[in-house]
C-alpha cells in the first residue's frame, strides 16, 4: 500500500512540476507534511509563479490560485485519466494571456480525454474543436445550437 | 470512452426534450448569462448521482423540474439520460487519420452494445413528495450499483474531473489532509 | 425612526427597480418579510432577469446574481453616495454584452462619486476615463504606469 | 470629495515608495495576473482600518510587509497614506467646462487645507511583534477617532462601497436581516 502511494505521489508530483512550469512560468512541486508517514500527513502545493519567492497559497492572487489548482487537476489526469472532464468557467480570474495558455493546455490534454468547458472568453472559444451555443429567448426554454467552429464573433 | 450525448427532459430551464450530441476531445459551451450553460453540467451531475441538490443550486430536488411544468399536471417529471460511447478509444488509435476520430464514417456505425445509457428519472406529486430512480441500459439500478459500474470507467463521485462555477480555487482552500486523500484514491 | 427607515426603504426600492431594469432588462423590487414591523424583518431582493418567472435568488446563474447584487449597491449609492467606490473584478461572471452595460452604468454613476475598478475585460477598460496599468517583472516589485486612455490593445 | 492619491511604502508586492495619483470619476486598474492590482485595494483597506488581516489575504499583519524587506534590517516597516481632496465638488459644479474637472489648472492649486492625509504605519520587530499606528494630517489618532472622522465623509467600515475580488455575489448569499440593517444605517 505504501509502495502504491509512493508511486502515485511521485508520478503526480512530476506531472505537477511540468504542467505548472508551462502554465505559470515558474516552479512548483508537491510536499507531504510528514514524508515518513504519508498516511497521516497532509499534502501541500508549493508554487512560485514566475519565479517569485516562497509564498503561502492564501496570499496568491486569484489568477495565480486558479493556475495552481488547474495544474494539480491536470497532474492527476495525466496519471489516471477520467473519460471526461467538465469545467464551468475555470478561466474567470485569468487575464487574456493566461486564458490563451490554459486553452492550449486543454486542447493538448483533450487528446487523452473528453473536455466539456463552459466559457465566455474568446481565446477559449477559439481553441475548442467544437462549440455548443446556448441561448434563452425571453420567456422561452433554453435552446441549444451546435456550431462547427470557424472564426466566429464572440463576447470578450 | 467519452460522453456521446446528454438528453434532458423538463430539467431546469430546458422544457420538453433536448438532445445534446457531444464529440470526443475539446468542446466549449458558450452563450449569454442565464441562458442555461451551467444547467447542462447540473444535468450531468444529477444523472450520474454525483452531486447533492445543493450542488445543483436547488433547495430540494423537486426544484429541478422545469417551472412551467409544475403548474400543469398532477404528477410532473424530469429525466436526464447520459449516453457513454465505450467503443471509441482514447486517444484515437490511428492519430494520423484524424478525420476518422472526429466522428465520420466508422463512428456512425458504432456498435450499440458498446454504449451505456444512464438515466435518472424524478417524479414529483402534487403534494411535493417525490421518487427518484436510476436506470442503466433500461434496467433499474440502485445508486450504489450505478457508482460501482461508473468506477469501472474511472468516474468517481468525488472525482476532480468536474469543477463547478466559482469552484476553481477550492482545491487551494481545502485542508491538506483531504488533498492527500486524493492521491490515496488514485494509488 | 420608523419614518426615516420608510423614507430610506422607499427611495432605495425605487432606485433598485430602475437600475435593475437597465442592467438586467427585467423587473425587480425590494421586499420586507414583515411590512408591519420593519425592524424585525429581513430584506429580500426579488428579481426577474429578462422577464423570467419568479425564482429564488439561489437558483440564479452567476451572471444574474452579479447584476442583482450590483443593482442593489448602485441603488444604495444613489440614495446616499459615498465619496469613492472600489470594485475588484465585479465583472468576472458577466458575458460581453453585460460587461458593456455595466461599464456604461459605472461611467454614469461616476459623475456622482469616484470609481476605482480593477478589471481584465476589454469593454470595462474602454469605458473608463483613465486607466492605471500595473505590472511586475520577474523577481521585481510592482510597477504602476498611468495611461491616458485612448483605444488601447487590452486582454480579452 | 475624492481620493487624490495613494502612497504605498513596502506594502506587499510594492517595494520602496510608490505614489499612485487618482482622478475623480472612473478609473480602471488593469494588468496581468499576480501583478499587484488587488494589493492596491488591500492598501486602501489597510490604511483606513476597514478590513481585518484576513480581508487582505494575510495570515497576520506582519505578512503585509514586502518580503524583500524582512530579510534585511532589525525592525521593518510598511506604511500607506491615502490623501483625500475635500475641495473637489461632486459632481463638478460647472459641468459645462468639463476640462476643468479633469485636473487642469484650478485643481493643481487646490488648497492644502482642503486635504486630508490618512496614514497607517506598521512596524515589525525581528521577533515578529508589531505596532500599528494611525495618523490624520500628521497627528496620531486612534482607530475609533479615525472612523468618526471618516463617517463625516460617509465612509463606513462596513460600507458597501468596497467589493473585494470574488465577493460580488456576497450580498445575495448574506442573510436577509443583515441586508435590512444596511438600510437602517442609511436612514
Ligand atoms: N426549475 C427551473 N425551471 C426553469 N428555470 C430554471 C429552473 N431552475 C433554474 N432555472 C433558471 O436557469 C437559469 C440559470 O441558468 P444557468 O445557471 O445554467 O445559466 P448560465 O448560462 O450558466 O449563466 P452564467 O453565464 O451567468 O453562469 C436561471 O435564470 C434560473 O432561473
Ligand atoms: N508581503 C508581500 N511581499 C511580496 N509580495 C507579496 C506580499 N504579499 C503578497 N505578495 C504577492 O502579491 C501577489 C498578488 O498580487 P495581487 O493579488 O494584487 O494580484 P492581482 O494583480 O490582483 O492578480 P489577479 O489578476 O490574479 O487577481 C502575489 O503573487 C503575492 O505573492
Ligand atoms: Mg453558469
Ligand atoms: Mg486580483
XYZ file of C-alpha atoms and ligand atoms in Angstrom, chain A residues 61-63, chain C residues 88-89 118, chain D residues 34 37-39 57 165, ligand 4:
13
model
C -3.753 36.367 -6.435
C -6.993 34.988 -7.923
C -5.318 34.166 -11.231
C -12.304 44.273 -7.702
C -13.271 42.287 -10.836
C -9.992 46.529 -11.159
C -0.412 38.472 -9.923
C -3.870 45.115 -8.639
C -5.751 43.724 -5.645
C -2.847 44.762 -3.418
C -5.189 37.744 2.349
C -12.220 40.070 -5.570
Mg -6.667 40.443 -8.006
